Structures are given as C-alpha cells and as structure tokens.
CSV table of C-alpha atoms in Angstrom, one decimal:
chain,number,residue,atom,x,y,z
A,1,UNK,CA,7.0,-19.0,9.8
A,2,UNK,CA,7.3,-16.8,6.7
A,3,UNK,CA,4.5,-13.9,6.4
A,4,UNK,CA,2.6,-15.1,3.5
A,5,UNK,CA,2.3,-18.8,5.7
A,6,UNK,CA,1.3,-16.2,8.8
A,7,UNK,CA,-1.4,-13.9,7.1
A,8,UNK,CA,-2.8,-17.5,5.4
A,9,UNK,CA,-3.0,-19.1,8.9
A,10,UNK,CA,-4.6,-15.8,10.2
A,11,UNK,CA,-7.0,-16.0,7.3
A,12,UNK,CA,-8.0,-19.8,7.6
A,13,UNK,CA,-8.6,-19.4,11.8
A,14,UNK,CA,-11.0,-16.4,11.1
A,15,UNK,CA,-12.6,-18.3,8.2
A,16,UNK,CA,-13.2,-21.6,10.1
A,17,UNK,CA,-14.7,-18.9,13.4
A,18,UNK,CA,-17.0,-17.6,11.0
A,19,UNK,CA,-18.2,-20.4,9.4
A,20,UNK,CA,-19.0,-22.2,12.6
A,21,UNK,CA,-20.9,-18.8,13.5
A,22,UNK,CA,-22.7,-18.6,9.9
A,23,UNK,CA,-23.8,-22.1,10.2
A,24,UNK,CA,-25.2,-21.9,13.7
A,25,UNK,CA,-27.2,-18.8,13.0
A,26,UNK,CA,-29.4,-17.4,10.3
A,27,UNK,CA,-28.6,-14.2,9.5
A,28,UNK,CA,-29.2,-11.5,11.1
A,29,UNK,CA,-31.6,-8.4,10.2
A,30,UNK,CA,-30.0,-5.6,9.9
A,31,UNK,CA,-31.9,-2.9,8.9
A,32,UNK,CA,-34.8,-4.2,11.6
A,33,UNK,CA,-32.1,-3.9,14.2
A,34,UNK,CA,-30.5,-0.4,13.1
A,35,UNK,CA,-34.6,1.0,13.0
A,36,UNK,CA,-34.9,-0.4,17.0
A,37,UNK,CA,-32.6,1.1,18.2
A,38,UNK,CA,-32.2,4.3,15.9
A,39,UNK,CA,-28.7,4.8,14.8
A,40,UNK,CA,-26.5,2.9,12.4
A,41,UNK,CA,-23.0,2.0,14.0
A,42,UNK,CA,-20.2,1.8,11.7
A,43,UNK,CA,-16.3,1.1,11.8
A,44,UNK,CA,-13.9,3.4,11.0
A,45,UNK,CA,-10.3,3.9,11.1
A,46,UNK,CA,-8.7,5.8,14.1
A,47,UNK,CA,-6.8,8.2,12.3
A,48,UNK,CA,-7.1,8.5,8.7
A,49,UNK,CA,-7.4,12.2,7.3
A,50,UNK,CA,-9.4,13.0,4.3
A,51,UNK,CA,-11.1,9.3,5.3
A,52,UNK,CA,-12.1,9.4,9.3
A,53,UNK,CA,-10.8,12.0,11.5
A,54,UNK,CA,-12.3,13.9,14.5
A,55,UNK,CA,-12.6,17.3,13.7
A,56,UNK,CA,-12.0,19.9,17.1
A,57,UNK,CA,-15.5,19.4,18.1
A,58,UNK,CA,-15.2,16.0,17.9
A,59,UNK,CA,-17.1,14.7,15.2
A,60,UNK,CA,-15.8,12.6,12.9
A,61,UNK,CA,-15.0,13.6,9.0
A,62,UNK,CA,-14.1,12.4,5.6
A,63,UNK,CA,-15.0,10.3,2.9
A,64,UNK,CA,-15.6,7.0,4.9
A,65,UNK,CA,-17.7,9.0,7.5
A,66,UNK,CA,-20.2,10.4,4.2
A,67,UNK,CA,-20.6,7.0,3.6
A,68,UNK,CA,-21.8,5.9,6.8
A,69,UNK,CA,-23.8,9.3,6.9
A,70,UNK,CA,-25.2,8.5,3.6
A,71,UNK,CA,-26.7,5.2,4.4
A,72,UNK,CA,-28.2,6.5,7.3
A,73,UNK,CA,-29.9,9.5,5.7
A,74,UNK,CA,-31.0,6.9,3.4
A,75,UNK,CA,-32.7,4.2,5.8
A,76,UNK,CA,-33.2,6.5,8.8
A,77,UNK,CA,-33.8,9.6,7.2
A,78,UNK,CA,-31.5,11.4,9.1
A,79,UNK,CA,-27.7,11.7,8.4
A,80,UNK,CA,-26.9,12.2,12.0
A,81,UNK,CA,-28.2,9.1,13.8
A,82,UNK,CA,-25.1,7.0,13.7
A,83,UNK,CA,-22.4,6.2,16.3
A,84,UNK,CA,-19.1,5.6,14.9
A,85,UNK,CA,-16.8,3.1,16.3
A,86,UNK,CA,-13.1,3.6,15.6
A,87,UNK,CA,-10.9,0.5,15.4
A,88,UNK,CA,-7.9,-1.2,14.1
A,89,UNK,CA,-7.1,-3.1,11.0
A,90,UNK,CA,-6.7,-6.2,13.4
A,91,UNK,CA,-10.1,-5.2,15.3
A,92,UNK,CA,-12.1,-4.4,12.0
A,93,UNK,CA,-13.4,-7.7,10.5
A,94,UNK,CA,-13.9,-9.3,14.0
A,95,UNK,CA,-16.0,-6.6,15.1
A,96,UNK,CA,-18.3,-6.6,11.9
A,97,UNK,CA,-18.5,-10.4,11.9
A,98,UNK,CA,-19.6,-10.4,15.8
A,99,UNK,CA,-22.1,-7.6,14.7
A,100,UNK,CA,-20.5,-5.2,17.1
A,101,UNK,CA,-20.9,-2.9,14.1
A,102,UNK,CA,-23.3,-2.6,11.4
A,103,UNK,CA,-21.1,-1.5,8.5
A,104,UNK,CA,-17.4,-1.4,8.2
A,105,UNK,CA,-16.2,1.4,5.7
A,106,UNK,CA,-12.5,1.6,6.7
A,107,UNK,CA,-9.8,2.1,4.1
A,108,UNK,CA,-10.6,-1.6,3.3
A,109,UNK,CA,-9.4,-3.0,0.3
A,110,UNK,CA,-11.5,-5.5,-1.4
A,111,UNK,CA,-10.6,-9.2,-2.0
A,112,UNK,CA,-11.6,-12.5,-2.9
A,113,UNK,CA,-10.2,-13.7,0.4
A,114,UNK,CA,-12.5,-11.6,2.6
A,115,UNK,CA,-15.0,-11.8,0.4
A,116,UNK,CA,-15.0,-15.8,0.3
A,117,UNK,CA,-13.2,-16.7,3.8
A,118,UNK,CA,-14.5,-14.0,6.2
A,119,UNK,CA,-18.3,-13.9,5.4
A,120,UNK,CA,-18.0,-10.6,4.3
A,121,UNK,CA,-19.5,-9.3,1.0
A,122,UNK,CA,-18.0,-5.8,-0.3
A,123,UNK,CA,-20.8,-3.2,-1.2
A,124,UNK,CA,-19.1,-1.4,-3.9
A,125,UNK,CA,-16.2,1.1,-4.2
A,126,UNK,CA,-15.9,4.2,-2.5
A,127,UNK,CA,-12.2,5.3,-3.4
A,128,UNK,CA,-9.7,3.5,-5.9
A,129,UNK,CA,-6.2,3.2,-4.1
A,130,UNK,CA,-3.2,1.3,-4.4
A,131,UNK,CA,-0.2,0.7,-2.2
A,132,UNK,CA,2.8,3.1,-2.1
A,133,UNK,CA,5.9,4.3,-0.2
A,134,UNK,CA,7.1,7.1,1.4
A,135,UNK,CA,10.5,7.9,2.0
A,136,UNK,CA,12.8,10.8,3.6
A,137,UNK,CA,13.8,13.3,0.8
A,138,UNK,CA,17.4,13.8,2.6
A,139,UNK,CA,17.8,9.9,1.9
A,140,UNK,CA,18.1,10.5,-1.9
A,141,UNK,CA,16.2,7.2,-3.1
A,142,UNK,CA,13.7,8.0,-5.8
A,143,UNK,CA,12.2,4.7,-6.6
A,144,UNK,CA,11.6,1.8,-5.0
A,145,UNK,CA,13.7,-0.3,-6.6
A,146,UNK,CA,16.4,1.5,-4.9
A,147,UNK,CA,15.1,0.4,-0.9
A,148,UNK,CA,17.2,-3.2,-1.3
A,149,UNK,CA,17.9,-4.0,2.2
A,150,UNK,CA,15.7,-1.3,3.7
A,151,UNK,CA,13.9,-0.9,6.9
A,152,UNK,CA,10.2,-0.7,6.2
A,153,UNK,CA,7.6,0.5,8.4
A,154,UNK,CA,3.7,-1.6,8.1
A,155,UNK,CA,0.5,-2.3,10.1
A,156,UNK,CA,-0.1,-6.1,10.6
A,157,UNK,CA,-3.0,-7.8,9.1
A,158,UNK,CA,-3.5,-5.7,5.7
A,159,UNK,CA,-3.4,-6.5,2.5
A,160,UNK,CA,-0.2,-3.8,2.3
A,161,UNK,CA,1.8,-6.8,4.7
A,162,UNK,CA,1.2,-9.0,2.1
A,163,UNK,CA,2.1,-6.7,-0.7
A,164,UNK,CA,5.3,-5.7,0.6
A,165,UNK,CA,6.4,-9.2,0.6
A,166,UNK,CA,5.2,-9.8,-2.4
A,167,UNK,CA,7.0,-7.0,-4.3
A,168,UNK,CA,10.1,-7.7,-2.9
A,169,UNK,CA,10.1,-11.2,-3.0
A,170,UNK,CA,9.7,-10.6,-7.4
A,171,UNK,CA,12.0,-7.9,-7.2
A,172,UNK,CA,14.6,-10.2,-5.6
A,173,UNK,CA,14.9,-7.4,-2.8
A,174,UNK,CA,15.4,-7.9,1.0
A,175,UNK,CA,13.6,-6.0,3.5
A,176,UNK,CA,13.1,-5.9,7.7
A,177,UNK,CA,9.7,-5.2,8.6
A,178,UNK,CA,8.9,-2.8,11.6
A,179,UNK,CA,5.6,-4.0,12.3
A,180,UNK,CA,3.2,-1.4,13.8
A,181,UNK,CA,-0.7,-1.4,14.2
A,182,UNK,CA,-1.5,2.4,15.6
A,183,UNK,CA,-1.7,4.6,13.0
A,184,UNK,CA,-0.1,7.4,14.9
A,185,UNK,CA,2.3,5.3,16.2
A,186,UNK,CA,3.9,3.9,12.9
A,187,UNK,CA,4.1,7.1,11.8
A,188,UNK,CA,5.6,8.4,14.3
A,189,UNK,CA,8.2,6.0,14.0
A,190,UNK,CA,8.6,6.7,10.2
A,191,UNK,CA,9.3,10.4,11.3
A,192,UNK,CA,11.7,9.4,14.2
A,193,UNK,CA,13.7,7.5,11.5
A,194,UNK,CA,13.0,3.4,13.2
A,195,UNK,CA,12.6,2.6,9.4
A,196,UNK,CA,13.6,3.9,6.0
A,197,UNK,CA,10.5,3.5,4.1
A,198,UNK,CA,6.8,3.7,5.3
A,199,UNK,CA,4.5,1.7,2.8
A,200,UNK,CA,0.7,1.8,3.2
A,201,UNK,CA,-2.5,3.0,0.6
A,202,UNK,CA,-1.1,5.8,-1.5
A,203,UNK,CA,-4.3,7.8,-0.1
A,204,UNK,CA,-3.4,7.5,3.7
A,205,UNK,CA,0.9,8.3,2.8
A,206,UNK,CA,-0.7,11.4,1.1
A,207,UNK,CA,-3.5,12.3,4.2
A,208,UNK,CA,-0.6,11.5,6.6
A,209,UNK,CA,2.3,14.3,5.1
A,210,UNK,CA,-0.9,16.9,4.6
A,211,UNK,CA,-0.9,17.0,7.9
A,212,UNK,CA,2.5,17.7,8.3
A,213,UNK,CA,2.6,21.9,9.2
A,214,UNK,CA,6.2,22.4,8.9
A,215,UNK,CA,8.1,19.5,7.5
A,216,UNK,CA,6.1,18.0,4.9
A,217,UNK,CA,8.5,19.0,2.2
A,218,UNK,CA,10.9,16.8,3.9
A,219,UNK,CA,8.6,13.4,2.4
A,220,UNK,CA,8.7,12.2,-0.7
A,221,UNK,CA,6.3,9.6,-2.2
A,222,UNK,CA,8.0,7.4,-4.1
A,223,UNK,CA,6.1,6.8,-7.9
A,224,UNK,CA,5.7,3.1,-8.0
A,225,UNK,CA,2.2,2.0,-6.9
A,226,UNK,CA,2.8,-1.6,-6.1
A,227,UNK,CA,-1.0,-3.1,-6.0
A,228,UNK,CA,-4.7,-2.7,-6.7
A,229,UNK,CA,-6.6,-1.4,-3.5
A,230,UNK,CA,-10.6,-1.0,-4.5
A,231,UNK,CA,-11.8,0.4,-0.6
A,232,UNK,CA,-15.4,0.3,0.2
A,233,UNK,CA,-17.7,-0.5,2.8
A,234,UNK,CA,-18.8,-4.1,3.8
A,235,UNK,CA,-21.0,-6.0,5.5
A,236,UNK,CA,-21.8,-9.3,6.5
A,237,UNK,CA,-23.0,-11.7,3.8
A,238,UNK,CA,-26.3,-13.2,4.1
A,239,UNK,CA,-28.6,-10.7,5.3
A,240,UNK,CA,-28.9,-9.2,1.4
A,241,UNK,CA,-31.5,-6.7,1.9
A,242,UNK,CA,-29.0,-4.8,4.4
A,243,UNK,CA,-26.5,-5.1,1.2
A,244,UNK,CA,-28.2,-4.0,-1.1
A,245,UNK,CA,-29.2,-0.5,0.7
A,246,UNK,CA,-25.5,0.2,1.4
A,247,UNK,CA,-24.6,-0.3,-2.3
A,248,UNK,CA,-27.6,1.2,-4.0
A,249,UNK,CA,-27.2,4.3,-1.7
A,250,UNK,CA,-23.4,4.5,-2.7
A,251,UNK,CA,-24.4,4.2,-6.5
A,252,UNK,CA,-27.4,7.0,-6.0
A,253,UNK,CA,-24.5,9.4,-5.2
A,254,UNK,CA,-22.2,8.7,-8.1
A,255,UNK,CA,-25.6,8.4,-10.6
A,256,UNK,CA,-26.4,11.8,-9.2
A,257,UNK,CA,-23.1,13.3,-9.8
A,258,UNK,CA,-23.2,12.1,-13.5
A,259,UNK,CA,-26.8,13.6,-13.5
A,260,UNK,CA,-25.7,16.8,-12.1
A,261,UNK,CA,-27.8,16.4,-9.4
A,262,UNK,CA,-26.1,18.3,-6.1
A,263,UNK,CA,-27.2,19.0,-2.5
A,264,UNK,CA,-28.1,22.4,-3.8
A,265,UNK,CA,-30.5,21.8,-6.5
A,266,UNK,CA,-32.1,18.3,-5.7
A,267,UNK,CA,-35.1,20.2,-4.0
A,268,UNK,CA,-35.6,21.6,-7.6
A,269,UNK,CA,-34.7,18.7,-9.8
A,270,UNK,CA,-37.3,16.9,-7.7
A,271,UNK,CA,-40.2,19.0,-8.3
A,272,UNK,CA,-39.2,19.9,-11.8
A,273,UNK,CA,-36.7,17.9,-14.0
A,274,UNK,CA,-38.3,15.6,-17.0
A,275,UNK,CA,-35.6,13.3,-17.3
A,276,UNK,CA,-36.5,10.1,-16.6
A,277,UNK,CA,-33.3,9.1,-15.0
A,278,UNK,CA,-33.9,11.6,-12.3
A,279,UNK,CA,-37.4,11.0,-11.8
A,280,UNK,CA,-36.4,7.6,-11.4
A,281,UNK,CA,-33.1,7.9,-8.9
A,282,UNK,CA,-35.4,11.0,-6.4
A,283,UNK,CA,-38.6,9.1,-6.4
A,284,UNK,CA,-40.9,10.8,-8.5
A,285,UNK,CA,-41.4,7.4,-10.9
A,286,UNK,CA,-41.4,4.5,-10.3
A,287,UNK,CA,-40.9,2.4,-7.2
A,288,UNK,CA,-37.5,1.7,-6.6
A,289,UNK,CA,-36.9,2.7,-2.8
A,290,UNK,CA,-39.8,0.8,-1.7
A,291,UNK,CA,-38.1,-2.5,-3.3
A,292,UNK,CA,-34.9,-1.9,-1.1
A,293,UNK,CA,-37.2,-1.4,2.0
A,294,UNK,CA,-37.5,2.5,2.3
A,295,UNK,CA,-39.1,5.3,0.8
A,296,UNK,CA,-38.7,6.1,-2.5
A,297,UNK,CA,-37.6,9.5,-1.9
A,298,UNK,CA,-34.0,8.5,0.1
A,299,UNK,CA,-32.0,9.3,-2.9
A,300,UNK,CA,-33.4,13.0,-2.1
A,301,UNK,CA,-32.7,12.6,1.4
A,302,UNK,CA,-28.5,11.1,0.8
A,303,UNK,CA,-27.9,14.0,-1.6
A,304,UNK,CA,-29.4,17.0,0.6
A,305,UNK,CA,-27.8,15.8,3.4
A,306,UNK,CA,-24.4,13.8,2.3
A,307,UNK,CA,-24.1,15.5,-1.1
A,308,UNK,CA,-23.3,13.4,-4.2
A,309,UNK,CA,-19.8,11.4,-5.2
A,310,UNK,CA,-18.4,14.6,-6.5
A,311,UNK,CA,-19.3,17.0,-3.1
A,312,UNK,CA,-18.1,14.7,-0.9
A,313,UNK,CA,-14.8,14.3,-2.9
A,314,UNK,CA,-14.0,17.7,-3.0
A,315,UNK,CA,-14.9,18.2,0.9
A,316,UNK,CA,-12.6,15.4,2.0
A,317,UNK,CA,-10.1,14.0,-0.5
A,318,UNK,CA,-8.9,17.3,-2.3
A,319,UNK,CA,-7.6,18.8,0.9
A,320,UNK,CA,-5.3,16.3,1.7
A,321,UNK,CA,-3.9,17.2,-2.5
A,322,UNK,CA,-5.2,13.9,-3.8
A,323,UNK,CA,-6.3,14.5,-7.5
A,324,UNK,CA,-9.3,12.8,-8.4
A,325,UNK,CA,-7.8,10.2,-11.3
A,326,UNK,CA,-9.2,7.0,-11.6
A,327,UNK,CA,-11.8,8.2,-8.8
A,328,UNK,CA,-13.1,10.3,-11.9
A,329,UNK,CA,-16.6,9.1,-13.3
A,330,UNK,CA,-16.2,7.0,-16.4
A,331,UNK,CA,-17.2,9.4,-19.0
A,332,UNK,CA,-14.8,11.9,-17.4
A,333,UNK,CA,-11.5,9.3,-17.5
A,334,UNK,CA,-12.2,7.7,-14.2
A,335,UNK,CA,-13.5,4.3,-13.0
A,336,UNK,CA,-16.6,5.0,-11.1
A,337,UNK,CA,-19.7,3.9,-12.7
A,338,UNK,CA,-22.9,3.6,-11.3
A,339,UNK,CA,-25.4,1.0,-12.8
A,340,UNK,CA,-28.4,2.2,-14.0
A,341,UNK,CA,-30.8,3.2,-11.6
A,342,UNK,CA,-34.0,1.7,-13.4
C-alpha cells in the first residue's frame, strides 16, 4: 500500500469514528465544562522548543503554551488554571475528538481534510510554517534537489509524511523513509546518521539545532520550503461558542500588538486611551466580551497576563533564531491580521 493510499485510509477510518460519534451526540459544552471543573486542558507537543517545552521547574513554555495560557486568562481569568497534556501527532486528534482535551494547539497544520473529515474546526493561526529539511553539513548537499535516493527521517501521520511524497514524487526523486513518531527519538536518529535528511516544519528543524550546545554548526537547513503549514489551535466543531472564544482571544492579541497595546501599559490604556479601537478590544465600550460569554474586560486580562502577539513572539520564537517574516503583522510585511474588533 503506497503512503498517499495509507494516510487516505487513516483519514477515512477516523472520519467515519467521528461521524458516528457526532451523530450520536450533540455537542458538547465546553466552556460549561472547563468553568466546573476550573482549568482548561490542552494538547501539546512533547518536545517542541520555542512551541511546548518544560522548562527545569517543570512548567511548560513557548508559543503553543501562551495560547492555551491565553484562553484561560481569558474565560477563567486566570492564566494559570490549565493542565497541559503532552501527546503525539498520532495521539493528538483522537484525544481532542474523545474530549480528553479541550483545545489542541500543537504545531498543527491546518487543512481542509481535518477540517471536513475529523470534526475539527481550526481557530485561527498562531505561527505561519512550512515544511523543510535538514541535512549534515559534512554531507555537502545544498538543496534538496540534490537528496535523490536519500534516506529521510519523518514522524507518521503529519501532513510533512504526505509532503515528502509528494515532492518527490513531482521531482521524479526516490526516497526510503525512516518512520519515527518520538520527537526525541527521530532526532536522535537524524544525529546518529540512520538517515540523510530529517524533514519536518521549518520552525521545529530550527527549535531542534538551537538546542544543539556544541554541534549545531554541524546542521544545515536546506532553503527549499516544500509546503504551506498555517499551525493554530483547534477544537471540535459544533460547540461554536467554545470556538469562537479561542479565536477571538487569539485575534485580541494580534489587534493589541497593532494597537500597541502591551502587558506593560494595558492597565493605562484601559483607564485612559480615547481610541475607540481600544476602548472597544479592553472593554471600556461596548459589549463585546459579554457576547462571547465572558466579561468584557478579558482582552485586559490575556494581555497582562499572556502579553500580546508581539511579546509572546519575542519570548519564545526569537530564541530558537526564527525571524519573524511572514509571522510579521500585515502593515509590517507579514500575514497576521486580526479582524476588526467592533
């Protein structure tokens, strides 16, 4: 069975699960749930700098840990009352579906096929990604087109299985896979030299040689970026008002960026600013948060406590060297754009 036949079947068995689950129950409330019992629970990945990462105490950090913080400063008011629950790329969608977790925000890429055969819906976009590869620099290849015949190390059941057949099959290239679902594990490989290349989100090749404390000079990432990967957080799709939190709170912080609204002056732009975008986005006009089912002060509650786009950005991603590009607002060359808050 060839792998695009394999990930289809895959694809089709989880679809025909879910819709048997979706058509047997209505769905579920979510925000109800995460009030009763006081925490949000959200997947993340097991080992993802920059993205989700224990730090030595413990606690996880990086961008896809903000945005789980962020939604639960939002509904519960408090940042801190969440339990993360790591998992793997073959776990992840199960585990949302099942409502095992409440949220997945997990270096996810965003698709029509998860979107329309998985009952999930996609929130928004938290980083723009695409797929890339990572090679030895002692092997002297300096673009992909040169890894004909190569040994290629990738996790099962991503989009970035699929994309490496894909470009090779238009390239008219052959390939082995080394198929490896731990994280640490196909990395380790990569390193012990089981497979030429290592291909995954360009993001996670970078995270993964910033960690490296003596030899990352010894990696090279290749320039071709092979695919699209929007990541964001999802949910499951029918209980809307549980949606539409997650993706409004997400916008807030990228609306508050381009405001120039900050975890350090939101106190003061609350009491005091006259524009009416900002009276609108902290809750001094208006009556937006009240419409998604919270206070209308949460916007001032994500940004003092998460920070906006821009903060938690520069705490996570720009470590790891990853420039902000296309994750640039729109009026400053990127593709973030928040619709109006209004």
């Amino acid at each position: 069975m060839n792998l695009g036949t394999r990930i289809a079947g895959v694809a089709a068995a989880a679809a025909i699960a879910w819709a048997g689950q979706a058509s047997a129950q209505p769905a579920a409330d979510t925000i109800a749930a995460i009030r009763a019992r006081g925490q949000v629970i959200c997947g993340v990945s097991v080992n993802a700098p920059g993205f989700a990462l224990p730090d030595s105490r413990g606690e996880f950090r990086g961008l896809d840990v903000d945005t789980c913080r962020a939604v639960a400063a939002a509904l519960l008011g408090d940042a801190t009352k969440i339990r993360f629950v790591p998992n793997t790329t073959q776990q992840r969608f199960t585990m949302l579906q099942s409502g095992e977790i409440d949220l997945l925000v997990r270096n996810t890429t965003w698709t029509l096929a998860r979107e329309s055969q998985l009952g999930l819906a996609f929130a928004g976009i938290n980083f723009y990604d695409g797929q890339g590869f990572m090679v030895r620099r002692s092997s002297g290849v300096t673009s992909a087109r040169q890894l004909d015949g190569a040994t290629v190390c990738v996790q099962p059941g991503t989009t970035t299985e699929l994309n490496l057949a894909d470009y090779f099959r238009t390239n008219r290239m052959r390939f082995t896979p080394v198929v490896i679902e731990q994280a640490e594990e196909i990395r380790a490989a990569f390193v012990a030299g089981r497979c030429d290349a290592y291909t995954n989100d360009a993001s996670s090749l970078a995270s993964f040689r910033a960690t490296r404390t003596t030899d990352a000079n010894d990696f090279v990432l290749l320039p071709e970026i092979i695919s699209k990967e929007p990541l964001g957080p999802a949910v499951r799709k029918g209980d809307w008002k549980w949606f539409d939190l997650v993706r409004w709170t997400l916008y807030a912080q990228i609306a508050a960026e381009e405001l120039g609204v900050t975890s350090a002056n939101v106190e003061e732009m609350a009491r005091t600013s006259t524009n009416p975008d900002i009276q609108r986005l902290l809750g001094r006009t208006g009556d937006l948060g009240r419409s998604l089912g919270v206070d209308n002060d949460w916007a001032v509650r994500v940004i003092r406590q998460v920070g906006n786009y821009a903060e938690m950005y520069e705490r996570n991603i720009t470590p790891i060297g990853i420039p902000r590009g296309v994750n640039n607002l729109w009026n400053n060359g990127g593709l973030h754009y928040a619709p109006p808050i209004r």
